[in-house]
Short mmCIF file of C-alpha atoms in Angstrom, two decimals:
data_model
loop_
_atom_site.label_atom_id
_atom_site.label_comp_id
_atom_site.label_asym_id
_atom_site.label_seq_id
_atom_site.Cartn_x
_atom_site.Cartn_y
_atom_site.Cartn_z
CA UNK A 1 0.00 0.00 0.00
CA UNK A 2 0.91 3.77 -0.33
CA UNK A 3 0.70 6.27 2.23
CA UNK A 4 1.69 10.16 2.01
CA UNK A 5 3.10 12.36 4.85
CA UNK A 6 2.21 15.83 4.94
CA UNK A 7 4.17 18.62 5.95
CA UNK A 8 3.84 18.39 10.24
CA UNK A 9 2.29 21.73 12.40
CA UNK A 10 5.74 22.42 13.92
CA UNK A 11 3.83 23.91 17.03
CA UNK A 12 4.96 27.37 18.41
CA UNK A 13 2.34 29.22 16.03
CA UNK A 14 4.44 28.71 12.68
CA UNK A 15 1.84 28.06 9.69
CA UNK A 16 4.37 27.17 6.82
CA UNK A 17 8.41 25.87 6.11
CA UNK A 18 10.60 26.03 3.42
CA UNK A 19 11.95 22.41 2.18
CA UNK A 20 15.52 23.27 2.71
CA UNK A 21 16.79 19.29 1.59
CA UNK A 22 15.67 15.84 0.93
CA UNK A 23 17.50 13.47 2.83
CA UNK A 24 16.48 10.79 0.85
CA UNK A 25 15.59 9.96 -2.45
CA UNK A 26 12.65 7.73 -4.91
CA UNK A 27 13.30 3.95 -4.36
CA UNK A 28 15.07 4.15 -1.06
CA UNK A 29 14.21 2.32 1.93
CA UNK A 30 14.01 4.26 4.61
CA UNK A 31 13.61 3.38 8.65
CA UNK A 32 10.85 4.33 10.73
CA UNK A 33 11.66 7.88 12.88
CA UNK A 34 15.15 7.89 9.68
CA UNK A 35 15.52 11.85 9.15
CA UNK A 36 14.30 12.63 5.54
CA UNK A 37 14.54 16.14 5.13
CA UNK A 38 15.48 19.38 6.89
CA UNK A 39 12.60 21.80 6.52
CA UNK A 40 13.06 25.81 7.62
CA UNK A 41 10.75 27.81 9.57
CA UNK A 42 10.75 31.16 10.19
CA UNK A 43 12.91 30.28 13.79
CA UNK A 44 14.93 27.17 13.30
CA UNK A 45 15.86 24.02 10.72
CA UNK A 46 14.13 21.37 12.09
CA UNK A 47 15.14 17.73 10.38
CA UNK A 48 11.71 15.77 9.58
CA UNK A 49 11.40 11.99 10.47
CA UNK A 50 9.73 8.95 8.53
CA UNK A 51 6.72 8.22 10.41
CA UNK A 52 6.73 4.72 8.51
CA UNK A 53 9.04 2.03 7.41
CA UNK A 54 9.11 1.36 3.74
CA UNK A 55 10.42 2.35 -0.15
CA UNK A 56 10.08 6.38 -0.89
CA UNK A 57 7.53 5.93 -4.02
CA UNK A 58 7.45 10.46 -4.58
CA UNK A 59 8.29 13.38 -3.74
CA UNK A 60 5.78 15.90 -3.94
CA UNK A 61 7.96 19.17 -2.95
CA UNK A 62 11.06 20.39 -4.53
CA UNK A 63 13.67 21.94 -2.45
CA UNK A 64 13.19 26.16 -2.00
CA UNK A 65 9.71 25.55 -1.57
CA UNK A 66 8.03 27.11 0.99
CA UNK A 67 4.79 24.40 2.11
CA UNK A 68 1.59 25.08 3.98
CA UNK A 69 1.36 23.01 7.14
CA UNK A 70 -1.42 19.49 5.81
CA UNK A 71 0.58 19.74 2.36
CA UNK A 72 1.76 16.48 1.22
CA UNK A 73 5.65 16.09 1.15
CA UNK A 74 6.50 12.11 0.34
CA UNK A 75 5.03 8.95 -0.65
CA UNK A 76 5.59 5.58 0.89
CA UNK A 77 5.21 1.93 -0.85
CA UNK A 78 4.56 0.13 2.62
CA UNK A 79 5.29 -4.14 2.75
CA UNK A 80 2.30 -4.43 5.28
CA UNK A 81 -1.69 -4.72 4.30
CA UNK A 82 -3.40 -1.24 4.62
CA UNK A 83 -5.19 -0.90 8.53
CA UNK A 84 -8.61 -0.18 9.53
CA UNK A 85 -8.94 3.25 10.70
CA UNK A 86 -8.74 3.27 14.60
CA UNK A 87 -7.50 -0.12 14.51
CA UNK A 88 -4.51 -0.74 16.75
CA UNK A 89 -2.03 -1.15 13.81
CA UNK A 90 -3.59 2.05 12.00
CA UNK A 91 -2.44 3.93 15.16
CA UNK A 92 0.71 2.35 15.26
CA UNK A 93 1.76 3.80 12.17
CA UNK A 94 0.77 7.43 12.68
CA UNK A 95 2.73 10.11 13.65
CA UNK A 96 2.48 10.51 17.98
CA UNK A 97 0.97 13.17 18.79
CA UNK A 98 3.06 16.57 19.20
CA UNK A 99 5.27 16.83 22.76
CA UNK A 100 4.62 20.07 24.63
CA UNK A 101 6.80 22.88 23.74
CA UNK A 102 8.57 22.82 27.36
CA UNK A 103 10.02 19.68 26.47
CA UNK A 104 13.72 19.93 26.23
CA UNK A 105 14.96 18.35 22.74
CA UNK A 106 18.00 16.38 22.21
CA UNK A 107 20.98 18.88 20.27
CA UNK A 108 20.80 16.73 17.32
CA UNK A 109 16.69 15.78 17.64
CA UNK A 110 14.78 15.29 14.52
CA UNK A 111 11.36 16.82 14.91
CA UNK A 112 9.55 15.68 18.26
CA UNK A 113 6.33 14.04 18.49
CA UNK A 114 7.27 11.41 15.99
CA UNK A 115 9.75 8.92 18.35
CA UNK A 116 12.69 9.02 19.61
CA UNK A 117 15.36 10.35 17.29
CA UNK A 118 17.58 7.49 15.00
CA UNK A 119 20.97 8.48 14.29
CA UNK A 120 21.44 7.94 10.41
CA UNK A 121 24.71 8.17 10.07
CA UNK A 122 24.80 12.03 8.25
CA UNK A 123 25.08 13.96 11.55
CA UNK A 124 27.78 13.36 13.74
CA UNK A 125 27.14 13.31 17.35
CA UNK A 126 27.74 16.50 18.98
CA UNK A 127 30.27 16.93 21.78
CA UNK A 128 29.49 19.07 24.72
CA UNK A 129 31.20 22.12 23.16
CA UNK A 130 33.99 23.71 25.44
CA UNK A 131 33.76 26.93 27.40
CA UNK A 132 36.23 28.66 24.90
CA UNK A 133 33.92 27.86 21.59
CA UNK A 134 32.30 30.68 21.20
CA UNK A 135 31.14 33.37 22.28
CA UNK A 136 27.39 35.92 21.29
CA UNK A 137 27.20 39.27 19.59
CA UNK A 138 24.30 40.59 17.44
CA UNK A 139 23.02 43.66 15.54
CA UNK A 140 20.89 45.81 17.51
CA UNK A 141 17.75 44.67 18.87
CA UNK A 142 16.79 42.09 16.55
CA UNK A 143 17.45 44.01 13.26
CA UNK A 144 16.99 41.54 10.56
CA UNK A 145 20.17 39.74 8.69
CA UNK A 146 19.10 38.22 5.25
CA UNK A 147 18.84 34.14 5.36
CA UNK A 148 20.97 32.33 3.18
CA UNK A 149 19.31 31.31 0.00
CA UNK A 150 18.36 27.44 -0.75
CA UNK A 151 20.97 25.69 -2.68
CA UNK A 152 19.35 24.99 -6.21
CA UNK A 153 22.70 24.57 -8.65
CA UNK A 154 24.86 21.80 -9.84
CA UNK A 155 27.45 23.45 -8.08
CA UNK A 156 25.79 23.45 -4.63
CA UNK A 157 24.63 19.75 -5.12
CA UNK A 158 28.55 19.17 -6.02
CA UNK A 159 29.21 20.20 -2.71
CA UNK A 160 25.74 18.17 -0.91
CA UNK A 161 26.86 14.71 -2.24
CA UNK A 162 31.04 15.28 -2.33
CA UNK A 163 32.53 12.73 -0.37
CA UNK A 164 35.36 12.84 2.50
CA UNK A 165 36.93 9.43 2.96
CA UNK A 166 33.92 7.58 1.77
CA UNK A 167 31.39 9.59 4.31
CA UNK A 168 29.29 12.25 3.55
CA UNK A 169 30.44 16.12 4.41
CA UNK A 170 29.91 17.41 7.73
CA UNK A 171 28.42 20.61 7.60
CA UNK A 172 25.15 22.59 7.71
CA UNK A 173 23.13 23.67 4.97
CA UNK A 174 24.66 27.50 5.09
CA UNK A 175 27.93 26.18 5.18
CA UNK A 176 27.52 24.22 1.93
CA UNK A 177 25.73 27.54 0.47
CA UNK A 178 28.72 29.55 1.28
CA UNK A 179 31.14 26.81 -0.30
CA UNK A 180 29.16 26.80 -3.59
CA UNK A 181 28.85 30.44 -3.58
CA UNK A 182 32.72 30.84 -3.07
CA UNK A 183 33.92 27.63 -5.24
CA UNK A 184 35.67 25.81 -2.79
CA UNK A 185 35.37 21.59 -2.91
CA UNK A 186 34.27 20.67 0.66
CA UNK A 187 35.81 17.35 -0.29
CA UNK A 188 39.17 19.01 0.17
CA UNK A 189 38.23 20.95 3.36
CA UNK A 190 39.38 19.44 6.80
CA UNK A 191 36.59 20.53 9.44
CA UNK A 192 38.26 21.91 12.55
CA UNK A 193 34.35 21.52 14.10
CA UNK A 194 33.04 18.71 16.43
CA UNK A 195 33.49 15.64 15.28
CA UNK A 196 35.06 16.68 11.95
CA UNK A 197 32.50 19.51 11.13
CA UNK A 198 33.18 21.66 8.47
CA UNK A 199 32.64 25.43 9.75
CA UNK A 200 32.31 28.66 7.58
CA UNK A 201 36.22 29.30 9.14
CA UNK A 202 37.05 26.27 7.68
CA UNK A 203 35.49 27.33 4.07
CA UNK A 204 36.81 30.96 4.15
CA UNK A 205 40.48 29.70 5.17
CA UNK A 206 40.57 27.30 2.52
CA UNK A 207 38.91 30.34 -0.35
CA UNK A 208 42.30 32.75 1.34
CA UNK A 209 45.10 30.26 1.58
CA UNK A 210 45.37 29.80 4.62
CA UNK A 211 43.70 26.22 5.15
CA UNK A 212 41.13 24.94 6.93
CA UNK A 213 42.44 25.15 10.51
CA UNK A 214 41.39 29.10 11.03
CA UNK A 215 39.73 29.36 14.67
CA UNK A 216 36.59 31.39 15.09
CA UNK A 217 34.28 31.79 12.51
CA UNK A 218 34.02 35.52 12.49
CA UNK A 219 30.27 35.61 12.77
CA UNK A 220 30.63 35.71 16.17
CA UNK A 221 32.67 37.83 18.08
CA UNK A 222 34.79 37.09 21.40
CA UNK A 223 33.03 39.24 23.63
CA UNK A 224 36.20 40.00 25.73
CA UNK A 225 37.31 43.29 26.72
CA UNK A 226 40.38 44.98 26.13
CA UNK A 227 40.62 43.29 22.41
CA UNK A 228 38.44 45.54 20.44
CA UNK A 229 36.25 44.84 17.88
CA UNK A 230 36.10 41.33 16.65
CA UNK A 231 37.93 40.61 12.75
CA UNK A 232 34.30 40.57 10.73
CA UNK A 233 34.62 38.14 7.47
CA UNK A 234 34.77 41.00 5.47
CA UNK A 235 38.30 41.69 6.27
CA UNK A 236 38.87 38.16 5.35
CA UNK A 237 41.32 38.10 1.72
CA UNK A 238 38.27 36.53 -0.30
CA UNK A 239 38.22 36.74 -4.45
CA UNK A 240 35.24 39.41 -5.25
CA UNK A 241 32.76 37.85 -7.61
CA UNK A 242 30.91 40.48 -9.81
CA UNK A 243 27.81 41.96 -8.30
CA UNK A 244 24.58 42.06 -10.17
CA UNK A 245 23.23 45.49 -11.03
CA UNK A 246 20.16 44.22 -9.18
CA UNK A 247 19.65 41.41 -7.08
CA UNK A 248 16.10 40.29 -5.48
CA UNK A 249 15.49 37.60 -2.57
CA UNK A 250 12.22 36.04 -1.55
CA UNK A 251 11.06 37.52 1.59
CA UNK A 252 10.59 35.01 3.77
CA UNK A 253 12.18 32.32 7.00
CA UNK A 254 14.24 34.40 9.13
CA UNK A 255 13.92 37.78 7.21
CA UNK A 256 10.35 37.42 6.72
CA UNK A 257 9.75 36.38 10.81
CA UNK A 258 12.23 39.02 12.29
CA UNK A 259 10.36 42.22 10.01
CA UNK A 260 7.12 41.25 11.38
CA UNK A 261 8.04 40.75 14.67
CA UNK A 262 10.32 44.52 14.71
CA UNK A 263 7.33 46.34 12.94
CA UNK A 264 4.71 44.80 15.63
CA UNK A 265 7.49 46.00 18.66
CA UNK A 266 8.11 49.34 17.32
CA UNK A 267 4.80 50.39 16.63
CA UNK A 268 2.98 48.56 19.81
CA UNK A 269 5.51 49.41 22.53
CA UNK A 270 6.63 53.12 23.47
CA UNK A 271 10.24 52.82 23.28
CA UNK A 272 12.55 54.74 25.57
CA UNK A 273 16.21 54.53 25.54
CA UNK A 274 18.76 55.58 27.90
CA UNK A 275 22.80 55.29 28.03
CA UNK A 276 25.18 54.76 30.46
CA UNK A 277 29.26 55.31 30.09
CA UNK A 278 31.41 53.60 32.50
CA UNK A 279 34.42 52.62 33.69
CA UNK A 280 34.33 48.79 33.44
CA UNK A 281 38.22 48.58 34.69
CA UNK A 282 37.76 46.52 37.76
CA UNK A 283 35.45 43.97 35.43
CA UNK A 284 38.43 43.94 33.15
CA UNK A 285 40.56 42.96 35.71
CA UNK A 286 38.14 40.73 37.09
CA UNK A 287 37.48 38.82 33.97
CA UNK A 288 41.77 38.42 33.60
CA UNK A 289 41.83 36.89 36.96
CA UNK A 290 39.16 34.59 36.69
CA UNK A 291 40.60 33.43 33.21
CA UNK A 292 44.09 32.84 34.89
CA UNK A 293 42.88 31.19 38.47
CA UNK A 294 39.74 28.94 36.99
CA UNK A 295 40.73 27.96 33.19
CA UNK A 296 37.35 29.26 32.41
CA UNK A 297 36.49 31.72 29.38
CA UNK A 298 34.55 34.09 31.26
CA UNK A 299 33.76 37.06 29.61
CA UNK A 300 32.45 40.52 29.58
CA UNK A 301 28.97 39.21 28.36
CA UNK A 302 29.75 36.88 31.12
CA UNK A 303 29.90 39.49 33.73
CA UNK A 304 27.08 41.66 32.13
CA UNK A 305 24.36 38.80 32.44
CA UNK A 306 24.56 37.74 35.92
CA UNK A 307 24.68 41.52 36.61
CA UNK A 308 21.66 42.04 35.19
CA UNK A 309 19.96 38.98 36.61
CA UNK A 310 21.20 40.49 39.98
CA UNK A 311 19.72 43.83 38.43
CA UNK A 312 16.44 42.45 37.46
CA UNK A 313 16.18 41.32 41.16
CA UNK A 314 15.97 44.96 42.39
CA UNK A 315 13.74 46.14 39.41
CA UNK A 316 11.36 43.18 38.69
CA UNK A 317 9.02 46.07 36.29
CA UNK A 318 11.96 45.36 33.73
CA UNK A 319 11.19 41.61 33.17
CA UNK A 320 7.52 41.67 32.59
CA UNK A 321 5.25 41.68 29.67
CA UNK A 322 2.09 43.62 29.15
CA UNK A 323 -0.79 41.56 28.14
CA UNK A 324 -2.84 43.29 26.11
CA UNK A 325 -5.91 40.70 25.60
CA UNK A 326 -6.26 40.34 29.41
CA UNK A 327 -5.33 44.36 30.57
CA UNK A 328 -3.00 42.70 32.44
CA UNK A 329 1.01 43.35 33.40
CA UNK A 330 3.05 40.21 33.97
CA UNK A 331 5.89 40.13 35.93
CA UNK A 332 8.02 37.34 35.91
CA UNK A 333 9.45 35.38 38.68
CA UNK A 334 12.50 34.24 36.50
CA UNK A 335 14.91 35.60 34.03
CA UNK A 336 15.06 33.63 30.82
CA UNK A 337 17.61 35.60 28.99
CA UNK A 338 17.59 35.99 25.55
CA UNK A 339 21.00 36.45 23.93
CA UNK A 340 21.45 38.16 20.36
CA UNK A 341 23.40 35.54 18.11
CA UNK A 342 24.26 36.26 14.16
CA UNK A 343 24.29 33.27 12.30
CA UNK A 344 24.89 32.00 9.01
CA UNK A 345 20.88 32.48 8.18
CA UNK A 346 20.23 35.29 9.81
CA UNK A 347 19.69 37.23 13.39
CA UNK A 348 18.14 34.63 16.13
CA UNK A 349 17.59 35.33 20.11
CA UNK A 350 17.79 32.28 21.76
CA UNK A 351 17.27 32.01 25.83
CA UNK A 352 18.60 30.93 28.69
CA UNK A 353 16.15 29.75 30.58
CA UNK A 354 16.21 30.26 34.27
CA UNK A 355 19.88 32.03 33.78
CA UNK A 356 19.04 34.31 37.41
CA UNK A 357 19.39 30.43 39.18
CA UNK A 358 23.28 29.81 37.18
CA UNK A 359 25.99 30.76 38.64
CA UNK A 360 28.57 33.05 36.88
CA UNK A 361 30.60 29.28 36.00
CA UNK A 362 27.41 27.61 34.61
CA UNK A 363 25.78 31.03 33.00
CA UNK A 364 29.30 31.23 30.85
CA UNK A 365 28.98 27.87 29.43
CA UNK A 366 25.51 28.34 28.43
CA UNK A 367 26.58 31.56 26.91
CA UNK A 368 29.24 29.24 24.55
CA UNK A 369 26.67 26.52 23.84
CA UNK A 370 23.81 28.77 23.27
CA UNK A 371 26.08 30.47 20.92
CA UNK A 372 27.60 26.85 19.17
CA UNK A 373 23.95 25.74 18.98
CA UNK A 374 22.73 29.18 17.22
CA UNK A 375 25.85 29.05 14.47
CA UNK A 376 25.32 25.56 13.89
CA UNK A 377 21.98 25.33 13.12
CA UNK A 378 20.59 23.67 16.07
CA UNK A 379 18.48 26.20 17.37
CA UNK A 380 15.04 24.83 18.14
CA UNK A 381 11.95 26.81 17.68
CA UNK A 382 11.12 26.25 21.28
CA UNK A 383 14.51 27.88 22.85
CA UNK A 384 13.50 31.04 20.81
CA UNK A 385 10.15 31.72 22.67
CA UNK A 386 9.23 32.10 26.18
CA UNK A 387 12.38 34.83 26.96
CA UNK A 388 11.54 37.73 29.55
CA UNK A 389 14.67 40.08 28.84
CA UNK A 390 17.31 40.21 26.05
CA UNK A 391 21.25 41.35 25.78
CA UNK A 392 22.18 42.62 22.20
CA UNK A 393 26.45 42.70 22.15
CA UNK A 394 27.02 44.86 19.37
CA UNK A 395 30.45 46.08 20.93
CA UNK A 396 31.98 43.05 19.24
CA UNK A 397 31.57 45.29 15.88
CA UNK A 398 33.26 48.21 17.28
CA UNK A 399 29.51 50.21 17.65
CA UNK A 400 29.83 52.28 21.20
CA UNK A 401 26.00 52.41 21.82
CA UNK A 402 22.63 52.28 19.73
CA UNK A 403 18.89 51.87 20.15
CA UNK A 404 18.13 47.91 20.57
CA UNK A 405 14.42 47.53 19.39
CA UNK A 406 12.62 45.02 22.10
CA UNK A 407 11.52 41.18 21.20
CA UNK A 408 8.19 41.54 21.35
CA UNK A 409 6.51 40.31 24.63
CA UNK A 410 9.45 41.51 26.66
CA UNK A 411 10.28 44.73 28.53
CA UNK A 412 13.33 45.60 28.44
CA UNK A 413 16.31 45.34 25.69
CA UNK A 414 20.77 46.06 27.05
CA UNK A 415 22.96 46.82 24.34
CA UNK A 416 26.56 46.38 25.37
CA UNK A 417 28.59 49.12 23.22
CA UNK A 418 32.57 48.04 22.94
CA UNK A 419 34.98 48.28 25.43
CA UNK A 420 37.94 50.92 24.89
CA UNK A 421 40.87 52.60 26.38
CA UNK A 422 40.16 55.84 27.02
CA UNK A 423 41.21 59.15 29.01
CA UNK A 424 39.37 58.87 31.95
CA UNK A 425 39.04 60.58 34.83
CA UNK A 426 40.37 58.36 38.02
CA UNK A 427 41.04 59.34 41.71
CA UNK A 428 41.07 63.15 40.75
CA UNK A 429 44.05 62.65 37.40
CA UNK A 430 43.26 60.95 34.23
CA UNK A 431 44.62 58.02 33.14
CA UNK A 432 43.72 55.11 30.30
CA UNK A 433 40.72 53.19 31.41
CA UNK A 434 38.48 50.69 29.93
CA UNK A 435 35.30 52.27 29.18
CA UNK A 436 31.98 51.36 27.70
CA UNK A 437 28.38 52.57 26.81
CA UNK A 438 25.25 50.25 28.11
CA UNK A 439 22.28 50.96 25.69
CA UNK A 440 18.79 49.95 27.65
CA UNK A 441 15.68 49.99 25.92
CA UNK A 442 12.54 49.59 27.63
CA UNK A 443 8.85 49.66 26.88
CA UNK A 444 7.36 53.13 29.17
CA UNK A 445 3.86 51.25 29.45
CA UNK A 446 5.74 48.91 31.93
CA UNK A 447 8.97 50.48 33.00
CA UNK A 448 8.94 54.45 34.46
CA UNK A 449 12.09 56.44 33.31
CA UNK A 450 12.97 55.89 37.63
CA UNK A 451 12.54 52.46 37.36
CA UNK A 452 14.44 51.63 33.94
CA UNK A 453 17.03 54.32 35.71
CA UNK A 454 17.91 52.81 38.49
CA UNK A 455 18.02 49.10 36.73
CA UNK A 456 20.89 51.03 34.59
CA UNK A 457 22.47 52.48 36.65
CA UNK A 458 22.49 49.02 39.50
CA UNK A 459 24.46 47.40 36.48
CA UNK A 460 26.62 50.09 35.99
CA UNK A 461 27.84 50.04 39.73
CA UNK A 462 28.52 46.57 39.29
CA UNK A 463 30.99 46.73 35.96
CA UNK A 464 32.30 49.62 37.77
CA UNK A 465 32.96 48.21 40.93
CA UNK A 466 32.27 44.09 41.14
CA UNK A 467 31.93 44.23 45.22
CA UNK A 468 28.88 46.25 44.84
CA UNK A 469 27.35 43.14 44.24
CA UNK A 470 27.71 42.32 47.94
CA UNK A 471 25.51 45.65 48.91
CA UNK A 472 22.89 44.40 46.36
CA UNK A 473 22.14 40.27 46.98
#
């Protein structure tokens, strides 16, 4: 018999996907729960299982195309007789119903709701990712980036099926765009990633010369202080292809999903924003010793988080939401802090959940796996909901200070501006100091100037003076 499987609701809202890649093809057997395809929606690639066991008979969809949630995506030629409806096999065979959205998926998890995940063999397992991976940085607020296009040329499907030593290439679906777009053979391309992943680092050191062994992938920056701005890939020595007078790309995924939700912030939520220059010296120093006495890659976005959880403490109006259907303001007993990340297909703000409970040790590795995660694809659309207040790092650009635009459903928005060495006044002479701009945006239907005031200015005291912290908890 022949059965079809439709395109999944995703949960979290999201109506329609883009068919990003089969993972299979007509006349192959495939498992029960085997990943098929990787589908796009407007938060995170999400890989699709086989709800049944049997030979792939059609494909309905071609990849780049976007498909309505109930639209059929495959065919199956099943071995067993058909079932009655409601009979126990016929239920055996169907997709399980959706798991909540609170439940935690695995890193690598196809789609859940349709069995445990099976690992087939295309993914490598991921490694806990160590404390020095990466670290988070964004545009402001959550300004839009473009998402990468779908690969859809013989070059790009070059790179998809290319082999290295007989397995197929480690890498995410950006990753491969990037390599087609630039020419490089990911068959020749060591990954430096987990498990032998191939990284955009690895594909823009192999385009320059100077292999695949780069470090950092440039999307990202460091997020330490006293370094500067971050190297962006631009300043990378890659060949410049000619540009097309005009060039048009489909509004939609990432693009489409961050524009709506920016217009619906700016234009529902009175937006105030106020700045703060300090001297963040003592953090500085703070940051080197930690670094040299626990082996730990703390960081200034280390530092600035738990501040503001400690912050948030002291002004609860500034994690809250204002529900508008009720007439109701919610304030939040917990911080789940959403963290700016640019990625390969665009601007994302995944959260840490429950990051006021983490201690400065535990809240700096979620900061490098959040950020791993985000890079790599992994995000799932259920880490990108539910956060109560964001931090955008656009100091790792070199940008001193801007005006973050809230997530919507949140209150309040920091923008850490770069740190730099600067005259500054200290203990009545001047001397070089590191200084930097905070940037908080806040919505005035929930937060008073007073309120969002003091909640600057309690962070403030703490990059400017880390045993404050002892007056405050």
């Amino acid at each position: 018999m022949t059965r079809d499987f439709a395109m999944p609701d995703l949960g979290e809202g999201l109506t329609e996907s883009e068919l990003v890649a089969w993972h299979v093809a007509v006349g192959e057997l495939v498992a029960l729960n085997q990943p098929i395809a990787e589908v796009e929606t407007a938060k995170a690639i999400v890989q699709l299982p086989s709800p049944f066991a049997g030979v792939v008979s059609q494909l309905y969809v071609e990849p780049g195309t976007t498909v309505a949630v109930g639209t059929r995506l495959v065919a199956f030629d099943l071995d067993e007789p058909a079932a009655a409806p409601g009979s126990a096999a016929s239920a055996a065979s169907a997709p399980a119903p959706a798991a909540p959205a609170a439940a935690k998926p695995e890193r690598n998890a196809v789609l859940v709701g349709y069995g445990p995940p099976v690992d087939s063999g295309n993914r490598p397992k991921r490694k806990k990712p160590s404390r020095a991976a990466a670290s988070v940085a964004a545009g402001l607020g959550a300004a839009p980036v473009i998402a990468d296009p779908v690969v859809a040329d013989p070059v790009a499907a070059k790179h998809l099926e290319a082999p290295i030593s007989g397995e197929a290439v480690r890498t995410t679906p950006p990753v491969r765009k990037l390599a087609a777009d630039l020419g490089v053979d990911l068959a020749g391309v060591t990954g430096t990633g987990d498990s032998g992943m191939i990284t955009r680092a690895d594909v823009l050191g192999a385009t320059s010369g100077a292999g695949s062994g780069a470090a950092g992938s440039g999307e990202v920056g460091s997020g330490e202080v006293g370094s500067g701005p971050a190297q962006s890939e631009a300043s990378v020595s890659v060949p410049m292809a000619p540009r097309a007078r005009e060039t048009r790309t489909p509004i939609k995924g990432v693009r489409k999903a961050t524009a709506e939700a920016m217009v619906r912030s700016a234009f529902s939520a009175p937006h105030v924003t106020e700045f703060l220059t300090i001297d963040v010296t003592p953090t500085s120093e703070l940051v080197a010793q930690l670094r040299e006495k626990t082996g730990q890659r703390v960081t200034m976005l280390s530092i600035v988080s738990k501040a503001l959880c400690i912050a948030v403490g002291r002004n609860p109006s500034l994690n809250s939401r204002w529900d508008e259907a009720a007439q109701e303001i919610v304030e939040f007993g917990h911080v789940n802090l959403g963290i700016a990340v640019a990625t390969p297909r665009g601007l994302l703000v995944p959260n840490i959940q429950d990051a006021d409970a983490l201690s400065l040790a535990e809240l700096t590795s979620a900061l490098a796996d959040l950020a791993t995660t985000a890079r790599d694809g992994l995000t799932t659309p259920g880490s990108l909901t539910g956060g109560t207040i964001s931090i955008t790092n656009v100091g790792v650009f070199g940008i001193d200070a801007g005006t973050p635009i809230l997530n919507p459903g949140e209150a309040a928005i920091l923008a850490m501006g770069a740190v730099r060495r600067t005259p500054w006044e200290f203990r009545g002479e001047i001397a070089l100091r590191d200084v930097m701009t905070l940037s908080l945006s806040f919505d005035h239907r929930l937060v008073d100037g007073e309120q969002g005031s003091r909640f600057l200015t309690d962070i403030g005291a703490i990059l400017s003076n880390p045993g404050m912290v002892l007056t405050m908890v």
